[in-house]
Coordinates of C-alpha atoms and ligand atoms in Angstrom, one line a residue:
M28 CA 44.1 -37.4 -26.1
S29 CA 41.3 -39.6 -25.8
N30 CA 40.2 -42.2 -29.8
R31 CA 37.5 -42.8 -28.3
P32 CA 34.5 -41.5 -30.6
R33 CA 32.3 -38.2 -28.8
R34 CA 28.7 -39.7 -27.4
P35 CA 26.3 -37.9 -29.8
S36 CA 24.4 -35.6 -27.0
K37 CA 21.1 -36.6 -26.1
P38 CA 17.7 -35.2 -27.4
Y39 CA 16.9 -34.1 -24.1
R40 CA 18.4 -32.0 -21.7
R41 CA 17.1 -31.3 -18.1
P42 CA 16.5 -27.3 -17.9
R43 CA 18.7 -24.7 -16.4
K44 CA 17.2 -24.6 -12.5
D45 CA 17.2 -20.8 -12.3
P46 CA 16.8 -19.9 -8.2
V47 CA 15.5 -15.8 -9.7
R48 CA 12.9 -17.5 -11.7
I49 CA 11.8 -20.1 -9.7
L50 CA 11.3 -18.0 -6.9
A51 CA 9.3 -15.7 -8.3
F52 CA 7.1 -18.2 -10.2
E53 CA 6.5 -19.5 -6.6
A54 CA 5.8 -15.9 -5.2
L55 CA 3.7 -15.1 -8.3
R56 CA 1.8 -18.8 -7.0
A57 CA 1.2 -17.8 -3.1
V58 CA -0.6 -14.4 -4.9
D59 CA -2.6 -16.2 -7.1
E60 CA -4.5 -19.2 -4.7
R61 CA -4.0 -18.2 -1.5
D62 CA -5.1 -14.4 -2.2
A63 CA -1.0 -13.9 -0.1
Y64 CA 0.0 -10.9 -0.3
A65 CA 3.9 -10.1 -2.2
N66 CA 5.0 -8.2 0.5
L67 CA 4.3 -10.5 3.0
V68 CA 5.1 -13.7 1.3
L69 CA 8.5 -12.5 -0.5
P70 CA 10.7 -12.1 2.6
P71 CA 10.2 -15.2 4.0
L72 CA 11.7 -16.5 0.2
L73 CA 14.2 -14.2 -0.1
D74 CA 15.7 -14.8 3.0
K75 CA 14.8 -19.2 2.5
A76 CA 17.1 -18.5 -0.6
R77 CA 19.7 -16.8 1.6
A78 CA 20.5 -18.5 4.0
K79 CA 20.6 -22.0 2.3
G80 CA 24.1 -19.8 -0.4
E81 CA 21.1 -19.3 -3.5
F82 CA 20.8 -15.3 -3.6
D83 CA 23.5 -12.0 -3.0
A84 CA 21.7 -8.4 -3.1
R85 CA 21.2 -8.9 -7.5
D86 CA 19.3 -12.2 -7.0
A87 CA 17.2 -10.7 -4.4
A88 CA 16.5 -7.2 -6.2
L89 CA 15.8 -9.3 -9.6
A90 CA 13.4 -11.2 -7.4
T91 CA 11.3 -8.0 -6.5
E92 CA 11.2 -6.3 -9.3
L93 CA 10.3 -9.7 -11.2
V94 CA 7.3 -10.2 -8.4
Y95 CA 6.6 -7.1 -8.3
G96 CA 6.6 -5.4 -11.6
T97 CA 4.3 -8.4 -12.8
L98 CA 2.0 -8.3 -9.9
R99 CA 1.3 -4.3 -10.4
W100 CA 1.2 -4.5 -14.5
Q101 CA -0.8 -7.8 -14.4
G102 CA -3.6 -6.7 -16.3
T103 CA -2.4 -5.0 -18.9
Y104 CA -0.2 -7.9 -19.6
D105 CA -3.4 -10.0 -19.4
V106 CA -4.5 -7.5 -22.4
I107 CA -1.3 -8.4 -23.5
I108 CA -1.3 -11.9 -24.2
A109 CA -4.6 -12.4 -24.6
E110 CA -3.2 -11.7 -28.2
C111 CA -0.9 -13.8 -29.1
V112 CA -3.6 -16.9 -27.1
D113 CA -6.2 -18.7 -29.6
R114 CA -8.2 -19.3 -26.5
P115 CA -9.8 -17.3 -23.5
L116 CA -7.2 -16.3 -21.0
R117 CA -9.6 -18.2 -18.4
D118 CA -9.5 -21.5 -20.5
V119 CA -5.7 -21.5 -19.9
D120 CA -3.8 -23.2 -16.3
P121 CA -2.9 -21.1 -14.3
P122 CA 0.1 -21.2 -12.9
V123 CA 1.1 -21.3 -17.2
L124 CA -0.6 -16.9 -16.8
D125 CA 2.0 -17.0 -14.3
V126 CA 5.4 -18.2 -16.2
L127 CA 3.6 -15.9 -19.7
A128 CA 3.1 -13.0 -16.6
L129 CA 6.4 -13.2 -16.1
G130 CA 7.9 -13.8 -19.5
A131 CA 6.1 -11.1 -20.9
H132 CA 7.6 -8.4 -17.5
Q133 CA 10.9 -9.6 -18.7
L134 CA 10.5 -8.9 -22.1
L135 CA 8.0 -5.3 -22.2
G136 CA 9.1 -4.6 -18.9
T137 CA 12.4 -4.4 -17.7
R138 CA 15.7 -4.4 -19.2
I139 CA 16.6 -8.2 -19.6
P140 CA 17.6 -8.8 -23.0
T141 CA 14.9 -10.0 -25.0
H142 CA 16.7 -13.5 -26.0
A143 CA 17.3 -14.0 -22.1
G144 CA 13.6 -12.8 -21.2
V145 CA 12.7 -15.5 -23.4
S146 CA 14.6 -18.1 -23.2
A147 CA 15.2 -18.3 -19.4
T148 CA 11.0 -18.2 -19.3
V149 CA 11.2 -21.3 -21.4
E150 CA 13.4 -22.7 -19.1
L151 CA 11.8 -21.8 -16.0
A152 CA 9.0 -23.7 -17.5
R153 CA 10.2 -26.4 -18.1
V154 CA 11.6 -27.1 -14.4
V155 CA 7.4 -26.0 -13.1
L156 CA 6.1 -26.7 -15.6
G157 CA 6.7 -29.4 -17.6
D158 CA 8.5 -29.9 -21.7
G159 CA 5.4 -29.8 -23.3
R160 CA 3.2 -26.7 -21.6
A161 CA 7.1 -25.1 -22.2
K162 CA 6.4 -25.4 -26.2
F163 CA 3.4 -23.0 -25.5
V164 CA 5.2 -20.5 -23.2
N165 CA 7.5 -20.2 -26.1
A166 CA 5.7 -19.7 -28.3
V167 CA 3.5 -16.9 -26.7
L168 CA 6.4 -15.3 -25.7
R169 CA 7.3 -15.6 -28.9
K170 CA 5.0 -12.6 -29.9
I171 CA 4.3 -10.8 -27.3
A172 CA 8.4 -9.8 -27.4
A173 CA 7.9 -8.7 -31.6
E174 CA 6.6 -5.1 -29.9
D175 CA 8.2 -3.9 -27.4
L176 CA 5.4 -2.0 -24.6
D177 CA 4.6 1.7 -26.5
G178 CA 3.7 -1.2 -29.6
W179 CA 2.0 -3.5 -27.3
L180 CA -0.1 -0.5 -25.9
E181 CA -0.6 1.6 -29.2
K182 CA -2.3 -1.7 -30.6
V183 CA -5.2 -3.5 -27.0
A184 CA -5.4 0.5 -25.0
P185 CA -8.1 2.6 -26.5
A186 CA -7.6 6.1 -28.7
Y187 CA -7.9 8.8 -25.2
D188 CA -10.4 10.5 -27.0
A189 CA -12.2 6.7 -27.8
D190 CA -12.1 5.7 -23.7
P191 CA -10.1 7.9 -22.3
E192 CA -10.0 5.3 -18.6
E193 CA -9.8 2.4 -20.2
H194 CA -7.4 4.2 -22.4
L195 CA -5.1 5.2 -18.8
G196 CA -6.5 2.3 -17.3
I197 CA -4.6 0.2 -19.9
R198 CA -1.3 2.2 -20.5
H199 CA -0.8 3.3 -17.1
A200 CA -2.3 -0.3 -15.3
H201 CA -5.1 0.3 -13.0
P202 CA -8.3 -1.4 -13.2
R203 CA -10.9 1.1 -15.3
W204 CA -12.8 1.7 -12.3
I205 CA -9.9 2.8 -9.6
V206 CA -9.2 5.3 -12.8
S207 CA -12.3 6.4 -12.2
A208 CA -12.4 6.2 -8.7
L209 CA -8.8 8.3 -8.6
W210 CA -10.4 11.0 -11.3
D211 CA -13.1 12.1 -9.0
A212 CA -10.5 12.4 -6.1
L213 CA -9.2 14.5 -8.1
G214 CA -11.9 16.4 -8.9
G215 CA -12.6 15.5 -12.7
G216 CA -10.5 17.9 -13.8
S217 CA -7.1 16.4 -16.2
A218 CA -4.1 18.2 -13.9
G219 CA -1.8 15.0 -13.0
M220 CA -4.0 12.4 -13.4
E221 CA -1.5 10.3 -15.4
E222 CA 1.3 11.4 -13.0
L223 CA -0.9 9.8 -10.2
L224 CA -1.0 7.1 -11.9
E225 CA 2.4 6.7 -12.7
A226 CA 3.2 7.0 -9.1
D227 CA 1.1 4.3 -8.1
N228 CA 3.9 2.2 -10.1
E229 CA 6.7 3.6 -8.7
R230 CA 8.3 1.9 -5.5
P231 CA 8.4 4.2 -2.5
E232 CA 11.3 4.7 -0.7
V233 CA 11.1 2.7 2.6
T234 CA 10.7 6.4 5.4
L235 CA 11.4 6.0 8.8
V236 CA 10.0 7.8 11.6
A237 CA 11.9 8.7 14.8
R238 CA 9.8 8.1 18.1
P239 CA 9.7 11.7 19.9
G240 CA 11.0 11.6 23.2
R241 CA 12.9 8.9 22.4
A242 CA 15.1 9.2 19.6
T243 CA 15.9 11.8 17.0
P244 CA 15.9 12.2 12.8
G245 CA 19.8 13.4 13.8
E246 CA 21.0 9.4 14.7
L247 CA 18.8 7.7 12.1
L248 CA 20.7 10.1 9.4
T249 CA 22.6 7.3 8.2
G250 CA 24.8 6.1 4.8
D251 CA 22.8 7.8 2.7
A252 CA 19.5 9.0 4.2
V253 CA 18.3 12.2 4.4
P254 CA 15.9 13.9 6.1
G255 CA 11.8 13.8 5.4
R256 CA 9.8 16.0 3.1
W257 CA 7.5 17.3 5.4
S258 CA 7.6 15.2 8.7
P259 CA 10.1 17.0 12.0
Y260 CA 10.1 13.3 12.6
A261 CA 10.9 11.2 9.6
V262 CA 14.7 10.4 7.3
R263 CA 13.7 8.9 3.5
L264 CA 16.5 6.0 3.1
A265 CA 18.6 5.3 0.2
E266 CA 17.3 3.2 -2.7
G267 CA 17.9 -0.1 -0.8
G268 CA 18.0 0.8 2.6
D269 CA 17.2 -1.3 5.4
P270 CA 15.3 -0.9 8.2
G271 CA 16.6 -3.4 9.7
E272 CA 19.8 -2.4 9.8
V273 CA 19.4 0.9 12.2
Q274 CA 19.4 0.5 15.6
A275 CA 16.5 3.2 16.3
V276 CA 14.7 1.4 14.6
R277 CA 15.1 -2.8 16.0
E278 CA 15.4 -0.5 19.9
G279 CA 12.1 0.1 18.9
R280 CA 12.0 3.7 19.2
A281 CA 11.9 4.3 15.9
G282 CA 9.6 2.5 12.7
V283 CA 9.0 2.1 10.1
Q284 CA 5.6 4.7 9.0
D285 CA 5.2 6.7 5.9
E286 CA 5.3 10.8 5.8
G287 CA 1.1 11.1 5.2
S288 CA 1.2 8.0 7.6
Q289 CA 3.0 10.4 10.1
L290 CA 1.7 13.8 9.6
V291 CA -2.2 12.7 10.2
A292 CA -0.8 11.9 13.3
L293 CA 1.2 15.3 13.6
A294 CA -2.3 17.3 12.2
L295 CA -4.6 15.7 15.5
A296 CA -2.0 16.8 17.8
A297 CA -1.4 19.7 17.2
A298 CA -5.6 20.3 17.0
P299 CA -7.0 23.7 18.7
L300 CA -9.2 21.5 21.9
A301 CA -11.5 23.9 23.3
P302 CA -13.3 23.7 27.0
A303 CA -15.9 21.2 27.6
G304 CA -17.6 24.2 28.2
A305 CA -17.7 26.9 26.2
G306 CA -20.4 28.9 24.0
N307 CA -22.8 28.2 27.2
G308 CA -21.6 31.1 28.1
G309 CA -20.4 30.2 31.8
A310 CA -17.1 30.1 32.9
Q311 CA -14.4 28.6 30.5
A312 CA -12.9 26.4 31.9
A313 CA -9.0 24.8 31.5
V314 CA -8.5 23.3 27.8
R315 CA -8.1 20.3 29.4
D316 CA -6.1 17.2 26.9
E317 CA -4.7 14.9 29.6
L318 CA -6.5 12.1 26.7
W319 CA -6.9 9.8 24.0
L320 CA -7.6 7.9 21.3
D321 CA -6.4 5.2 18.6
G322 CA -9.7 3.5 17.8
C323 CA -8.1 1.4 15.2
A324 CA -4.9 0.6 16.5
G325 CA -3.6 -1.6 14.3
P326 CA -0.1 -2.9 13.8
G327 CA 0.7 0.9 15.4
G328 CA 2.2 3.0 13.0
K329 CA 0.7 6.3 15.1
A330 CA -0.5 4.6 17.6
A331 CA 3.4 4.2 18.7
L332 CA 3.1 8.8 17.5
L333 CA 0.7 9.5 18.9
A334 CA 1.6 8.4 22.5
A335 CA 5.1 9.1 22.1
L336 CA 3.4 12.3 21.5
A337 CA 1.3 12.4 24.0
A338 CA 3.9 11.5 26.7
Q339 CA 5.6 14.1 25.8
R340 CA 2.6 17.2 27.6
G341 CA 1.8 14.7 30.0
A342 CA -1.0 13.2 28.3
R343 CA -2.2 9.5 28.1
L344 CA -3.2 7.3 24.7
V345 CA -5.6 4.4 24.7
A346 CA -4.9 2.6 21.8
A347 CA -7.8 0.1 20.5
E348 CA -7.9 -3.0 17.9
K349 CA -10.3 -5.2 17.6
Q350 CA -8.5 -8.5 16.0
P351 CA -6.5 -9.9 19.0
H352 CA -3.6 -10.9 16.8
R353 CA -3.5 -6.9 15.5
A354 CA -3.9 -5.6 18.8
G355 CA -0.4 -7.6 20.0
L356 CA 0.9 -6.0 17.1
V357 CA -0.5 -2.5 18.8
S358 CA 1.6 -4.1 21.9
R359 CA 4.7 -4.1 21.3
A360 CA 5.1 -1.0 19.0
L361 CA 4.6 1.3 21.8
E362 CA 6.4 -1.0 23.6
G363 CA 8.6 1.3 25.4
N364 CA 6.3 4.4 24.8
P365 CA 8.1 7.2 28.4
G366 CA 4.2 8.2 28.7
P367 CA 1.9 6.1 29.7
Y368 CA -0.7 4.1 27.2
A369 CA -3.1 1.4 27.4
V370 CA -3.4 -1.2 24.3
V371 CA -6.4 -3.1 24.8
T372 CA -8.8 -5.4 22.2
A373 CA -12.2 -3.3 21.5
D374 CA -14.3 -3.4 19.8
S375 CA -14.7 0.7 18.9
T376 CA -18.5 0.4 17.5
R377 CA -19.8 -0.9 21.0
P378 CA -17.3 0.8 22.8
A379 CA -16.5 0.0 26.3
W380 CA -16.2 4.0 27.5
R381 CA -17.9 6.5 28.6
P382 CA -18.7 8.9 25.7
G383 CA -16.7 11.7 26.0
T384 CA -14.0 10.3 27.7
F385 CA -10.9 11.4 25.5
D386 CA -9.5 14.4 24.7
R387 CA -8.5 13.2 21.0
V388 CA -9.6 10.7 19.1
L389 CA -8.5 9.1 15.9
V390 CA -10.4 6.6 14.0
D391 CA -8.1 5.6 10.7
V392 CA -11.1 3.3 9.3
P393 CA -10.9 0.0 7.5
C394 CA -10.9 0.8 4.0
T395 CA -10.2 0.1 0.7
G396 CA -6.3 1.0 1.0
L397 CA -6.5 3.3 -2.9
G398 CA -4.0 4.4 -1.5
A399 CA -2.1 2.5 -1.0
L400 CA -1.9 0.9 -3.9
R401 CA 2.1 1.5 -4.8
R402 CA 2.7 -0.8 -1.7
R403 CA 1.1 -3.8 -2.7
P404 CA 0.9 -4.7 -6.0
E405 CA -1.4 -6.8 -6.7
A406 CA -3.9 -4.8 -4.2
R407 CA -5.7 -2.7 -7.3
W408 CA -6.7 -5.8 -9.2
R409 CA -8.3 -7.4 -5.8
R410 CA -9.8 -5.3 -4.7
R411 CA -14.1 -5.1 -6.4
P412 CA -16.2 -2.1 -6.7
E413 CA -18.0 -3.8 -4.8
D414 CA -15.6 -2.7 -1.5
V415 CA -16.3 0.1 -1.8
P416 CA -20.0 0.5 0.0
G417 CA -18.8 -2.4 1.8
F418 CA -16.7 -0.5 4.3
A419 CA -18.9 2.1 4.1
P420 CA -21.0 1.1 6.9
L421 CA -18.8 0.0 9.5
Q422 CA -16.3 3.5 8.4
R423 CA -19.3 5.8 9.6
N424 CA -20.1 3.4 12.4
L425 CA -17.2 4.4 13.0
L426 CA -16.4 8.2 13.6
R427 CA -20.3 7.5 15.1
Q428 CA -18.6 6.9 17.6
A429 CA -15.3 8.0 17.7
L430 CA -17.9 11.5 17.9
H431 CA -19.9 9.4 21.2
A432 CA -16.0 8.9 23.0
V433 CA -14.9 13.2 22.0
R434 CA -16.1 15.1 24.4
A435 CA -16.6 18.2 23.8
G436 CA -14.3 20.8 22.8
G437 CA -12.3 17.7 21.7
V438 CA -11.4 17.3 18.3
V439 CA -12.0 13.5 16.4
G440 CA -9.1 12.4 13.2
Y441 CA -11.1 10.9 10.6
A442 CA -8.2 9.2 8.4
T443 CA -8.5 6.8 5.4
C444 CA -5.6 5.6 3.4
S445 CA -8.2 6.2 0.6
P446 CA -8.9 9.4 -2.1
H447 CA -12.1 7.2 -2.5
P448 CA -14.3 10.4 -2.3
A449 CA -17.0 7.5 -0.5
E450 CA -14.7 6.9 2.1
T451 CA -13.9 10.3 2.8
R452 CA -16.2 13.1 1.9
A453 CA -19.0 11.6 1.5
V454 CA -19.0 10.0 5.2
V455 CA -17.6 12.8 7.3
D456 CA -20.5 14.8 5.2
D457 CA -23.0 12.5 7.3
L458 CA -21.2 13.2 9.7
I459 CA -21.5 16.3 10.3
K460 CA -25.0 16.0 8.8
E461 CA -26.4 13.8 11.8
T462 CA -24.1 14.7 15.3
G463 CA -23.1 18.9 14.7
A464 CA -19.9 18.2 14.5
E465 CA -18.0 21.2 13.1
L466 CA -14.7 20.8 10.7
L467 CA -12.5 22.3 11.0
D468 CA -9.7 22.7 9.1
A469 CA -6.5 21.1 9.0
R470 CA -4.6 22.7 6.9
P471 CA -2.3 23.9 9.0
L472 CA -1.7 22.5 11.3
L473 CA -0.2 20.3 8.3
P474 CA 3.3 21.9 7.0
D475 CA 3.7 24.1 4.3
M476 CA 3.1 22.4 1.2
P477 CA 1.5 22.7 -2.3
G478 CA -1.9 21.5 -3.5
L479 CA -3.4 20.7 0.1
G480 CA -6.5 22.3 -1.7
D481 CA -10.0 24.3 -0.7
G482 CA -9.8 22.7 2.7
P483 CA -11.4 22.3 5.3
D484 CA -10.2 18.6 4.7
V485 CA -7.0 17.6 3.3
Q486 CA -6.1 14.6 0.3
L487 CA -2.6 13.8 0.1
W488 CA -1.0 12.3 -3.2
P489 CA 2.1 10.9 -4.3
H490 CA 2.4 12.4 -7.1
L491 CA 2.3 15.9 -5.2
H492 CA 3.6 15.1 -1.2
G493 CA 5.5 11.7 -2.5
T494 CA 3.1 10.4 0.9
D495 CA 1.1 7.5 0.0
A496 CA -2.4 9.1 -0.5
M497 CA -4.1 10.0 3.1
Y498 CA -7.0 12.0 3.0
L499 CA -7.7 13.1 7.2
A500 CA -10.8 15.3 8.2
L501 CA -11.4 17.4 11.8
L502 CA -13.8 16.9 13.2
R503 CA -14.9 19.4 16.6
R504 CA -17.5 17.8 18.8
T505 CA -19.7 20.7 19.4
D506 CA -22.1 20.8 22.8
A507 CA -24.7 20.4 21.0
A508 CA -23.5 16.8 18.9
N509 CA -24.7 13.3 20.6
G510 CA -27.3 15.5 23.3
A511 CA -24.2 16.3 25.4
Ligands
SAM629 C1 -6.3 1.0 8.9 S1 -5.6 0.2 10.3 C2 -5.4 1.0 10.7 C3 -4.1 1.3 10.7 C4 -3.1 2.0 12.2 N1 -3.7 2.8 12.2 C5 -1.9 2.0 12.2 O1 -1.4 3.3 11.1 O2 -1.3 1.3 11.6 C6 -7.2 -0.4 11.1 C7 -8.2 -1.4 12.1 O3 -8.6 -0.9 12.3 C8 -8.8 -2.3 13.5 N2 -10.8 -2.7 13.5 C9 -11.6 -2.6 12.1 N3 -12.7 -2.1 12.7 C10 -12.5 -2.3 14.0 C11 -13.8 -2.1 14.8 N4 -14.8 -1.9 14.8 N5 -13.0 -1.9 16.6 C12 -11.3 -2.2 16.4 N6 -10.8 -1.7 15.2 C13 -10.7 -2.6 14.4 C14 -8.7 -3.2 11.8 O4 -8.3 -4.5 12.4 C15 -7.4 -2.4 11.5 O5 -6.1 -3.3 12.2

């Protein structure tokens, strides 16, 4: 044993580097600074950490939960942090706010013990912000830790009766304008409203589609996977299931696709067509069903299912997409389709095809994406109310041109991944007035599902159906429409 006196411990201790929290912070900065999407930023960061041997599966799961949870609850955490900081939040540097939000999520949104959440976040602050700002972080986190989430919500959310939209918005981490829009879309009653907001805060399970004629659902039912709820082609992976490990997915015979999207494609494919001359008093022509168009195809999920369905009945799909790189994704999704198809980079509002060319047309139009908030945790805070009218002219124009592109008696599916009435019914109503198209009852073309509403269009819901909130209206072009 050495008799040397022990050296006094240094006042300065190097901060402990915690790769999980550092990675989570980097992802939050990318989302904040570069307007990046978390679901695109995170996977390469995780891959890099795994390749360096820094991460195992549990670390990756924790990093994912920290990033997604912090982003999803950001607006509510900001309200709570604002109560604990003695200056307006806009005067707090964004990286400091990101560390505070990450800390708030650990303290209020996870089972991480309070002392561990505080000390891990303060260590992170020492690494990424420096000692001075770490002290500030420490002081704020200690105030946040004084209450649990329910305690804070009691304090910061107004009473339901005083302001129901703000109350629900803060309690369920949705901006007020989105609460208001979802409420309108649900029909204004209180039924289902809290369930919907809660469902938006759940991470969706991964659903696969077995592309008909190319793969069977049975082939995808390995491990703990279970059949889909509604689509005959759907298989749901168990939590943590990796689609990349499924051979049919690697070979492009199956893909990742929400059941709502599968149902949209299936309903369009099943919609009854009328012969072109029907109603003109002439002889009934055979019902042509040969040529289909997906006018907004990128990245190609619905196009791949439609192309496979078309192939089974000897029809051909043309998949049009305006953005060249997204048209490339469509080509990849359709590769190996058993029947003929074409992918074109084209603007579907200035069609290169003649009016009346197609028997079935899908326009799954660009929209606010308010129906897929559970997939994109940051989207709800990034979207603005003015985005809704911003999409309106394009949505109307795409539907107008789809109704030109389809032949008389053919059917157009108008789909959005948003339940906002201004993006769904309002667009469809305007185009029916303008073109005289007939609105078909889409409900019988979907499986026997509860909560499909009064029709004739359908709105799917995460809390009722476990799908994204896809909207679908089916319109049949009449002879009178578009001067046919
Ligand atoms: C909601 S996404 C379609 C998703 C796709 N149906 C799927 O299931 O994978 C809308 C797509 O329409 C494309 N788009 C937007 N304007 C367009 C236009 N004028 N002509 C053709 N495509 C357009 C966008 O680039 C985007 O890829």
